[in-house]
XYZ file of C-alpha atoms in Angstrom:
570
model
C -304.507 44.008 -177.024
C -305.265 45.292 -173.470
C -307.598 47.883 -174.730
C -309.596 45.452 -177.032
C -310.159 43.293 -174.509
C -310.327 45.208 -171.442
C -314.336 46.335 -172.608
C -315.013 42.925 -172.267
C -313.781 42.200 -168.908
C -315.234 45.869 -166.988
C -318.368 44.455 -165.820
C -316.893 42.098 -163.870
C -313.630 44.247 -162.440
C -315.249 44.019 -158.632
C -315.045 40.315 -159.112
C -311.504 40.660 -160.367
C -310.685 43.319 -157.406
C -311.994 41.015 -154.766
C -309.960 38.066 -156.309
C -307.094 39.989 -156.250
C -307.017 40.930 -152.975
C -307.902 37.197 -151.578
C -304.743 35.979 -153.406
C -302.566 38.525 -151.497
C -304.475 37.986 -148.393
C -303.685 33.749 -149.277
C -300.062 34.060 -150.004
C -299.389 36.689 -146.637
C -301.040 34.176 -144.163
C -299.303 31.693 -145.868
C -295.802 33.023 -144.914
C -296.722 34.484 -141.201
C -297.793 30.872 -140.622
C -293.640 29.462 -140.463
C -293.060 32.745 -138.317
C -295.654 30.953 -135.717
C -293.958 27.548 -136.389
C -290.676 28.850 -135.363
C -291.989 30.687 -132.138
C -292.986 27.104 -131.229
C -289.706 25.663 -131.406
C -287.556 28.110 -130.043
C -289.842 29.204 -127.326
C -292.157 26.113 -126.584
C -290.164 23.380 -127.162
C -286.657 25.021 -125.526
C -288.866 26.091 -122.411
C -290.970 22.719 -122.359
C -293.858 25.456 -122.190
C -296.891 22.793 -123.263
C -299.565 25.977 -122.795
C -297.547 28.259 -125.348
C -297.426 25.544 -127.454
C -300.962 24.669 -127.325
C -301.714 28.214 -128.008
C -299.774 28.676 -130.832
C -300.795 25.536 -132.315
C -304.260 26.712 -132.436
C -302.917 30.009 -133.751
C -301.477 28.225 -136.656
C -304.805 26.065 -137.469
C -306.783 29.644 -137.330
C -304.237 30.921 -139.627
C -304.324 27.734 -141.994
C -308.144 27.695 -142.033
C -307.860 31.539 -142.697
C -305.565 31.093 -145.705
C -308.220 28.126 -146.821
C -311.339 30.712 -146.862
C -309.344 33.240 -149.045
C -307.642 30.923 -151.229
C -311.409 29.485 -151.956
C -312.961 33.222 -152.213
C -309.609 33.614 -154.534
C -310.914 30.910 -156.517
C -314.192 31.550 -156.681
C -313.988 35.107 -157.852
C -311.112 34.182 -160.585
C -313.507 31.679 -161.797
C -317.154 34.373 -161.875
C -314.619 36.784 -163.548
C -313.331 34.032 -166.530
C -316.586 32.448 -167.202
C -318.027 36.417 -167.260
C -315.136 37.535 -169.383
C -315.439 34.571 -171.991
C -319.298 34.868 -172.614
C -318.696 38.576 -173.226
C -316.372 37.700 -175.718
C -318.427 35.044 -177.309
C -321.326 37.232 -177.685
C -319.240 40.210 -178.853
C -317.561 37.732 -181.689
C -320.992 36.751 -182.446
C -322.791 39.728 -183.148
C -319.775 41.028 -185.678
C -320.218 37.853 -187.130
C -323.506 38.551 -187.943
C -322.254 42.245 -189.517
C -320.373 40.080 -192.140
C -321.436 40.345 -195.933
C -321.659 36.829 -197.847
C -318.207 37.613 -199.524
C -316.512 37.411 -195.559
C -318.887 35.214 -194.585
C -317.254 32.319 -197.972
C -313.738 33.419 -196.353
C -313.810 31.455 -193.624
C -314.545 27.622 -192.516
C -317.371 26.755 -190.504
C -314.506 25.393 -188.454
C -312.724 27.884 -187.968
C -315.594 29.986 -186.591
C -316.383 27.264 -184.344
C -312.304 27.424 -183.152
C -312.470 31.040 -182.421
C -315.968 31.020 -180.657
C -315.022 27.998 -178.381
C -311.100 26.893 -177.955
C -309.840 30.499 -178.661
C -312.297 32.206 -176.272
C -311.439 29.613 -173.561
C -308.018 29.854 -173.682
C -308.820 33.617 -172.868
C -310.925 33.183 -170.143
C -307.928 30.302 -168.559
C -305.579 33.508 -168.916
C -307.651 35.802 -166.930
C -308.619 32.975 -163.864
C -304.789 32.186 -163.672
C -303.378 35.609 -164.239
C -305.337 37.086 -161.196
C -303.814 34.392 -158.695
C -300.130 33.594 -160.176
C -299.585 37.572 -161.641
C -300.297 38.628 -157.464
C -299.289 35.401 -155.240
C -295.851 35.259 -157.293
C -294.748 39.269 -156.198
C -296.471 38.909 -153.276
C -294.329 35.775 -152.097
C -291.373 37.342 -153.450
C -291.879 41.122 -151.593
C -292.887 39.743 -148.573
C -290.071 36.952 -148.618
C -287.438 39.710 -148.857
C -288.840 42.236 -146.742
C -290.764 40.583 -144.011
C -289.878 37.225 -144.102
C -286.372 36.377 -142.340
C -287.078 32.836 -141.801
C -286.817 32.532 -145.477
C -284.006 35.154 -146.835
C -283.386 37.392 -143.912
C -281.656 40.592 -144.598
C -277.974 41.532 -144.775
C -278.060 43.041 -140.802
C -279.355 39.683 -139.911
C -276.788 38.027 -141.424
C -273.900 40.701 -140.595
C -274.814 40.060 -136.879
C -274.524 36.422 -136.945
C -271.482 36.239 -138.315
C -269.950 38.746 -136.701
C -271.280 36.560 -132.794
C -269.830 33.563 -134.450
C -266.221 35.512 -135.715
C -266.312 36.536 -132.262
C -267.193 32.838 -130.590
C -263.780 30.849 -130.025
C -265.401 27.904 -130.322
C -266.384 28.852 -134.054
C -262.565 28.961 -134.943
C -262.271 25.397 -132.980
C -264.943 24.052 -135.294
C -263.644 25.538 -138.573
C -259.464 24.409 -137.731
C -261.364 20.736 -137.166
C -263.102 20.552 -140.458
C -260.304 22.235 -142.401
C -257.822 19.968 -140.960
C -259.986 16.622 -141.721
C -260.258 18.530 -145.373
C -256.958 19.132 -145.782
C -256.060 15.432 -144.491
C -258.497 14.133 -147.346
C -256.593 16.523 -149.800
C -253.114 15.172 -148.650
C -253.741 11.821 -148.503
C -254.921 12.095 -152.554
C -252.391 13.847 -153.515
C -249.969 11.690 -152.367
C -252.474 8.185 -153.662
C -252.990 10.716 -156.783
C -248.919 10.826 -157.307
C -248.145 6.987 -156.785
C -250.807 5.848 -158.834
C -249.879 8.308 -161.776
C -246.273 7.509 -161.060
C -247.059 3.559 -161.881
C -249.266 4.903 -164.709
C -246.870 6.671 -166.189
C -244.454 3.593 -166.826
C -246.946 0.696 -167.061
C -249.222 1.099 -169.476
C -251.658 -1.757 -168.277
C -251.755 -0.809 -164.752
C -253.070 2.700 -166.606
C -255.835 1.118 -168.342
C -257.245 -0.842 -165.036
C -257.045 2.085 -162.769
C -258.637 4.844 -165.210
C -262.253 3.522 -165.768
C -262.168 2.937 -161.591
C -261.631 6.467 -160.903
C -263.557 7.499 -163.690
C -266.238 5.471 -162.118
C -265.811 7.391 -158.636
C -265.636 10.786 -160.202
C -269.452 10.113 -161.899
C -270.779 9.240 -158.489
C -272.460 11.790 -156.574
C -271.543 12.990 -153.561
C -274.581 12.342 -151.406
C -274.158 8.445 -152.481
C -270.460 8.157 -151.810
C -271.229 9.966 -148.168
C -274.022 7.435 -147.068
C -271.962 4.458 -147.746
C -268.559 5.929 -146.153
C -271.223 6.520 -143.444
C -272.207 2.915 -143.545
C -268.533 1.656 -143.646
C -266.340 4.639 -141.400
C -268.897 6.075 -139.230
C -269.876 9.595 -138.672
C -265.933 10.600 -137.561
C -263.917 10.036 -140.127
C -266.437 10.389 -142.898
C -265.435 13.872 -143.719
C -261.863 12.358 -144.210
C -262.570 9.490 -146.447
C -265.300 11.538 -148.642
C -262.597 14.744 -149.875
C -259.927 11.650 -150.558
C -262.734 10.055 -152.589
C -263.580 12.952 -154.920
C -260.211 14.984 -155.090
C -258.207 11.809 -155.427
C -259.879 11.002 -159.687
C -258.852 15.018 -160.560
C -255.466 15.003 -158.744
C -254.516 11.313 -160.517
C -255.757 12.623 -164.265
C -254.206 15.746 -163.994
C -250.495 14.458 -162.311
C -250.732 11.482 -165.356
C -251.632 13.978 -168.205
C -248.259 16.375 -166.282
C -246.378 13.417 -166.668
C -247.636 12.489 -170.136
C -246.382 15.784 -171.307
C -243.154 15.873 -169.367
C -240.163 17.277 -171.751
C -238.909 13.566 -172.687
C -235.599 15.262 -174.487
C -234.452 17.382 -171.711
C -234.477 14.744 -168.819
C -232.381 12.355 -170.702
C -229.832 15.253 -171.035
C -230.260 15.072 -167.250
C -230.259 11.767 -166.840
C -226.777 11.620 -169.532
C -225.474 14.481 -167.140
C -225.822 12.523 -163.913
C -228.683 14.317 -162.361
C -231.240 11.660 -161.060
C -232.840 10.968 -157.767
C -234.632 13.848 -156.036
C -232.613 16.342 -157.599
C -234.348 15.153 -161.460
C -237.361 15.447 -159.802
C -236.896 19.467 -158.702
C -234.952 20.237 -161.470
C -237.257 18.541 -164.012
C -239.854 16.623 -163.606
C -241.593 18.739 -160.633
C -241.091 22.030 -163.015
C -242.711 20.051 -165.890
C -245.460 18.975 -163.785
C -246.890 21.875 -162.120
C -249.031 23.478 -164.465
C -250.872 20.930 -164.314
C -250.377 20.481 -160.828
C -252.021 24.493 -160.054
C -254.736 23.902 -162.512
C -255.789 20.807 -160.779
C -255.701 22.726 -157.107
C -257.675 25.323 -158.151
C -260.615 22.866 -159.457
C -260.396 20.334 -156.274
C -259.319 22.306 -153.554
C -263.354 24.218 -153.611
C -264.795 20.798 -154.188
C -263.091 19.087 -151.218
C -264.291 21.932 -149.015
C -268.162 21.215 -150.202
C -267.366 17.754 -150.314
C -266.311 17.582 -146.345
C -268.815 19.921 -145.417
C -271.530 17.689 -146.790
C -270.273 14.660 -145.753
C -270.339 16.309 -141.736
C -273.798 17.302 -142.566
C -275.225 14.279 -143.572
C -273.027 12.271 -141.040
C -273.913 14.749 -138.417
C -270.471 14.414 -136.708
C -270.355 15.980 -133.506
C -268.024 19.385 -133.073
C -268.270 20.006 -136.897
C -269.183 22.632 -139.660
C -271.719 20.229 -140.855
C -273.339 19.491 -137.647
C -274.017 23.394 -137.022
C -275.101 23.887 -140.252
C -277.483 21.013 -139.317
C -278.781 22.596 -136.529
C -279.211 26.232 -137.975
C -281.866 24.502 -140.706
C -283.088 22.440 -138.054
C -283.977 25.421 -135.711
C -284.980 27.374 -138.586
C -282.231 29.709 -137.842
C -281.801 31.150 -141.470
C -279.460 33.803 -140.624
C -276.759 31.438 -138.760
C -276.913 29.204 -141.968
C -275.758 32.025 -144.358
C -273.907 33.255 -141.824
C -271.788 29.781 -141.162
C -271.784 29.600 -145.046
C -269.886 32.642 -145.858
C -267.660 31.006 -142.779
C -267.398 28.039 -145.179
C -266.644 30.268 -148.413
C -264.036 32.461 -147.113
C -261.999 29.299 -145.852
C -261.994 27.583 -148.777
C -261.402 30.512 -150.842
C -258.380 31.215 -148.376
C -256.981 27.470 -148.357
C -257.318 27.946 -151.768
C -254.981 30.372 -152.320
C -252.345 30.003 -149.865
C -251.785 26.304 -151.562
C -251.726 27.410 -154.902
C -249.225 30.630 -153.648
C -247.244 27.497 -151.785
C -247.506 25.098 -154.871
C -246.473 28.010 -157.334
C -243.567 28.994 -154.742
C -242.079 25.543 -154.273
C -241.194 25.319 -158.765
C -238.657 27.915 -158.596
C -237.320 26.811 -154.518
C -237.561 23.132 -155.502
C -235.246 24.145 -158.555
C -232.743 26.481 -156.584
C -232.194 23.480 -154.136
C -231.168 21.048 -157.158
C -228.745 23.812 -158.516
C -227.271 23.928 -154.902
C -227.082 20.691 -154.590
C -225.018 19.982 -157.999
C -222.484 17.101 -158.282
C -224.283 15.407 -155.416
C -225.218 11.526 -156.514
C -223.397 11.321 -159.874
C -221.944 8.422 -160.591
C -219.057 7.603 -162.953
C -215.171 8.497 -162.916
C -214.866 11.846 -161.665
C -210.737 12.441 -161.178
C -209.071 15.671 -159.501
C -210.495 18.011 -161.311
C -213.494 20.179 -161.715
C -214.098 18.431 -165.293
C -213.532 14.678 -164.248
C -211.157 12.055 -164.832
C -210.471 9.784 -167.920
C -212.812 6.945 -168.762
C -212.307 3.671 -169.350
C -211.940 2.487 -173.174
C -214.906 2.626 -175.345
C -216.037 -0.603 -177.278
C -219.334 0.092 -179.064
C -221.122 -3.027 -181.197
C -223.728 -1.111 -183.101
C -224.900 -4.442 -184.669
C -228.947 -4.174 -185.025
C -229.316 -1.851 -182.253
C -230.220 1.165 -184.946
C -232.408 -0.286 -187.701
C -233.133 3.325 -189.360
C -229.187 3.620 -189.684
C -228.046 1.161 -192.185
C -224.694 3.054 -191.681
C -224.047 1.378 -188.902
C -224.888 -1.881 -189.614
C -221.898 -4.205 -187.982
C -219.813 -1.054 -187.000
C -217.941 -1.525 -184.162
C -216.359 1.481 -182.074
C -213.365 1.475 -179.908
C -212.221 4.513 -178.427
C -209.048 4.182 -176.096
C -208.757 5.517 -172.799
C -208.502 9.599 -173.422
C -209.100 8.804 -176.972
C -210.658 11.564 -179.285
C -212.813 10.458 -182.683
C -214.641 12.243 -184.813
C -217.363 10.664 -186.864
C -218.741 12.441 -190.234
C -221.222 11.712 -192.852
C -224.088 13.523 -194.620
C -227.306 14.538 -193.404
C -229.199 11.442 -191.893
C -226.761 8.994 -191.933
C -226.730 7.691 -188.259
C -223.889 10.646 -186.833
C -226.165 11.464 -183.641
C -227.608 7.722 -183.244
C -224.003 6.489 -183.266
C -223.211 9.090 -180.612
C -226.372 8.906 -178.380
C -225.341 5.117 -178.406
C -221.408 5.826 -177.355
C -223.232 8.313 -174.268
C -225.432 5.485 -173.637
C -222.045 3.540 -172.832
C -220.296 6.179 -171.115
C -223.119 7.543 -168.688
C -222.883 10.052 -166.709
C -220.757 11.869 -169.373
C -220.910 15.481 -170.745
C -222.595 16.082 -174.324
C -223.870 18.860 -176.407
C -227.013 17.399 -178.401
C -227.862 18.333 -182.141
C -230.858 20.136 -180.741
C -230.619 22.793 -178.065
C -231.644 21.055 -174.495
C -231.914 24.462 -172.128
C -233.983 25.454 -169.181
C -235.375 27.858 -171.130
C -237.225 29.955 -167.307
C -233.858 29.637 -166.021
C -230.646 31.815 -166.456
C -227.699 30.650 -168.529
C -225.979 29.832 -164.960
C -228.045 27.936 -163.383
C -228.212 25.896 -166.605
C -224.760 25.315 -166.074
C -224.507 24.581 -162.147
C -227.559 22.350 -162.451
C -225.388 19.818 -163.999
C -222.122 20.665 -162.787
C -219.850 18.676 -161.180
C -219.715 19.343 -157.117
C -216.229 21.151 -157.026
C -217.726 23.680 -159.662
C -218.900 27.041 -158.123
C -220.663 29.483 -159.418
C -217.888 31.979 -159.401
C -215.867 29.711 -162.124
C -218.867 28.601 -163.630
C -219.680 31.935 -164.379
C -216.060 33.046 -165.776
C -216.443 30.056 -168.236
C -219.371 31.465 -169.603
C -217.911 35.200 -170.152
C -215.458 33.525 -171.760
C -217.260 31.757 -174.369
C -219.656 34.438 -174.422
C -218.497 38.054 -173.917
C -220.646 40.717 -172.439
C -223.466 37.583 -171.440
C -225.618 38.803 -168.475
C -225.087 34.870 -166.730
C -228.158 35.828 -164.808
C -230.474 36.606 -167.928
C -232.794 33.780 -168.489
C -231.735 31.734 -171.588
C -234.768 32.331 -173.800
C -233.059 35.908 -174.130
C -230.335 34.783 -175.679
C -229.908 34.293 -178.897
C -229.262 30.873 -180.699
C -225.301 31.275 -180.873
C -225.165 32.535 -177.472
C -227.177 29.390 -176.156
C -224.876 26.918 -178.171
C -222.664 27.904 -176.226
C -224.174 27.846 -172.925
C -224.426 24.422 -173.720
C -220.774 23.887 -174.488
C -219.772 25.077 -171.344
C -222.316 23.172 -169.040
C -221.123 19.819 -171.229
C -217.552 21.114 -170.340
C -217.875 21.197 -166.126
C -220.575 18.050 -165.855
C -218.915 15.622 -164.278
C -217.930 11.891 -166.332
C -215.265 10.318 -168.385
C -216.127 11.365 -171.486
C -217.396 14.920 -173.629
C -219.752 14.211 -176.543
C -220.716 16.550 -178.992
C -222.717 16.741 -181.870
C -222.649 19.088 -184.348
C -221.310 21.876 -181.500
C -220.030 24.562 -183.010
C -223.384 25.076 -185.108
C -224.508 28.658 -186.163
C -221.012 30.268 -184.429
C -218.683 32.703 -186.362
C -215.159 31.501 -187.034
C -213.599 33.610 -183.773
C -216.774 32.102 -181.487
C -216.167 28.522 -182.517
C -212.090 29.225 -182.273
C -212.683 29.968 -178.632
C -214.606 27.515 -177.669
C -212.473 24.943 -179.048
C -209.244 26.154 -177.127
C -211.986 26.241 -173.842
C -212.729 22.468 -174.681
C -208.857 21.347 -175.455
C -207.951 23.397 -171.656
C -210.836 21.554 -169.830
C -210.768 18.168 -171.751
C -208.309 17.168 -168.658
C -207.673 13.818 -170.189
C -211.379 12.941 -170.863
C -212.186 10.958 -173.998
C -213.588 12.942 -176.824
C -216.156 12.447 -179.546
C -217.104 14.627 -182.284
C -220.077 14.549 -185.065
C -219.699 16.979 -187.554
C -219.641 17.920 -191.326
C -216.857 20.426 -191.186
C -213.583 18.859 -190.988
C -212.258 22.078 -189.444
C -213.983 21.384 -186.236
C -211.539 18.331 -186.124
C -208.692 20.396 -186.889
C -209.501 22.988 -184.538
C -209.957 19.777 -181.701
C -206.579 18.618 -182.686
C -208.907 15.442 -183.897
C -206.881 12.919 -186.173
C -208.566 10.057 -185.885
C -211.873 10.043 -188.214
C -214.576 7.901 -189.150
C -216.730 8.445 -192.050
C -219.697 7.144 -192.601
């Protein structure tokens, strides 16, 4: 295409040259003129020097009316070269027009010849005028802004040296520790908002539904708008403060209610059945459950509160601040300070970053250690000299319409004696575990082994069994219990290792030191051999201790083997 049309466009190359070159001249005088501007204001106006001023003022015009000439020469010769260029063309098309034969000639429209001699031969002539100032301003600009311009991007020494005088300037380290403080004071103060408000969420349903679309609300809003009216309302102080609680407080609230949404609903009611409540339900269970979603929520608002605070000192302009130097380095025209207190600004939040999401992903397995240590502590019920507990008090259960699904139990009433023992079959479906979840229900705190398998499954088959034991267990005789019932176990191996047998009976033996009056189990001895199942029952007839015991089952040898004589069938 280039050699086609370049023919066309020769005669009037010094034209193009001299275009060219006024273009380059244009864009140059046009960058050296902020170079004069900031001579002005860090010599002039710092030294109250009116006569350097005045001269460099008149510098500037020169320079302006300079850069006016060149642009119009610019102009001018772009504008010569099109209309040049385009007649060529439209005399060139012409004359091979007139080399057609009549058979070419019937081919084509007299509208489309008139398209091509006019619209398509402007459109030409438009390319060349703009080409010759946008194809040279646009590199120019961009060469001379990388090179020779450091008001605009100055170079990576520039920067290096800035940073390095304000690593090295104590008072840059008071500055930062005050803005990452009032950051981290925003962040707090969220998270803890964030937790309450999820909390209540989490149980009421209709306080859920009024405070969602308000914090969706705030997390649409930018963060220029919230910072002008917290400026309005606060003043420039604590505007920093009140803007990171404002934006991190909608992801931290979402995120802790969607934890809590998701938390294992199963295993804390075998916590809550076991006695574990209070803080130590929290560490063992709810905390654990929580904080993935906890980490994945730092990670996103922990970088936003950073810009958020930082922007809210800038715009405020509070004194002693990132914000305000920042301020002051684009005030001054002091580019290199800018990137320089930026990468400041980058490399702390990247830091804070990552120490609280090492702290938060530190504190799951140290919030869980302190809840095994602190087993036995708060349970309530009938605990008697033993490690297993003392007897309950009798058991009288009135199903009546408590279980509609079970018409089994329909009017069946329960009454277990003091120390009693009961074992309750049926087939498949029948109502076995609702009567017994029913009977716990009655007797909590108590011990119980569920139909399903309710395990730490991170933890190790120990802790599993501390976590819930009662406070005169240790983990010396916790741990014989569990080589007992299973031989050659590593206690320290995390459960999900084991197999399914092997974590049955993990379960029997945490059920058998929790503290309570009474040992539930349902369907316990599921997926053992004959020789497993035979020791565990001799392990649950030595540590019964005078508890009352309830069995659901389909094997009547499970009663036998419990010395169980006393059956109900449903």
């Amino acid at each position: 295409m280039l050699k086609k049309l370049g023919p066309y466009a020769r005669p009037y190359s010094k034209w193009i040259a001299v275009g060219v070159l006024c273009s380059a001249a244009e864009a140059i005088f046009e960058l050296l003129i902020p170079l004069v501007m900031a001579d002005i204001v860090n010599i002039g106006i710092k030294t109250a020097n009116q006569n350097y001023i005045l001269q460099k003022g008149l510098l500037m015009m020169g320079m302006a009316v300079i850069s006016l000439c060149f642009g119009l020469g610019a102009a001018a010769s772009s504008s010569v070269a099109g209309q040049g260029f385009g007649a060529e063309l439209r005399r060139a098309e012409y004359e091979h027009i007139q080399d057609f034969a009549f058979s070419n000639i019937e081919k084509f429209s007299t509208a489309s010849l008139v398209t091509r001699l006019t619209n398509d031969v402007n459109n030409m002539q438009m390319t060349l005028m703009m080409g010759m100032r946008l194809l040279v301003r646009a590199p120019v600009m961009l060469v001379a802004a990388l090179v020779a311009q450091p008001l605009i991007l100055p170079g990576p020494g520039a920067v290096a040296l800035a940073l390095l005088r304000l690593v090295c300037d104590g008072g840059t380290w008071v500055i930062l520790a005050g803005s990452g403080a009032r950051i981290l004071g925003g962040l707090v103060l969220a998270a803890v908002c964030g937790g309450v408000l999820a909390g209540i969420s989490s149980r009421l349903r209709a306080f859920a539904r009024l405070v969602a679309p308000a914090l969706s609300f705030v997390k649409a809003t930018p963060v220029a708008c919230v910072v002008v009216l917290l400026l309005i309302w606060l003043g420039s102080a604590r505007v920093s403060i009140a803007a990171v609680f404002l934006m991190a407080l909608p992801g931290v609230y979402f995120s802790l209610a969607e934890g809590l949404a998701q938390v294992n609903k199963p295993l804390e009611q075998m916590f809550r059945l076991h006695g574990v409540r209070g803080w130590r339900l929290f560490c063992a269970h709810t905390w654990r459950e929580v904080l993935p979603f906890v980490l994945s929520c730092a990670r996103a608002v922990i970088g936003m509160s950073w810009k958020a605070g930082v922007a809210a000192e800038l715009i405020g302009m509070a004194v002693g601040t990132v914000g305000e130097r920042i301020y002051q380095a684009k005030l001054l025209i002091e580019t290199a300070d800018l990137l320089a207190w930026t990468v400041l600004v980058v490399v702390a939040s990247w830091a804070c970053e990552r120490v609280l999401v090492w702290l938060l992903r530190v504190s799951g397995p140290v919030a869980w250690r302190a809840a095994v240590r602190a087993h036995g502590r708060g349970a309530r019920g009938c605990v008697g000299d033993s490690a297993g507990g003392g007897a309950a008090a009798e058991l009288a259960l009135a199903v009546g319409d408590r279980a509609p699904w079970a018409p089994a139990l329909d009017g069946l009433v329960l009454n277990v004696p003091a120390g009693g023992r009961i074992c309750v079959m049926g087939a498949s479906g029948v109502g076995k575990s609702t009567l017994l979840a029913l009977a716990a229900g009655e007797c909590a705190p108590c011990s119980m082994v569920f139909q399903d398998a309710r395990l730490v499954e991170s933890a190790s088959a120990l802790d599993n069994v501390l976590v819930c034991a009662d406070a005169r267990v240790d983990a010396s005789s916790a741990a014989t219990l569990l080589r007992l019932l299973v031989p050659g176990v590593d206690v320290d191996a995390r459960v999900a290792e084991l197999s399914g047998g092997q974590r049955r009976r993990v379960e029997i033996a945490r059920a058998l030191l929790c503290p309570g009056g009474a040992v539930i189990l349902d369907e316990p001895f599921t997926g053992l051999d004959t020789a497993a199942r035979d020791t565990c029952a001799e392990a649950v007839l030595d540590l019964l201790d005078g508890r009352m015991l309830l069995l659901a089952t389909h094997d009547a040898t499970d009663a036998q083997v419990l010395d169980i004589s006393d059956i109900i069938t449903l």
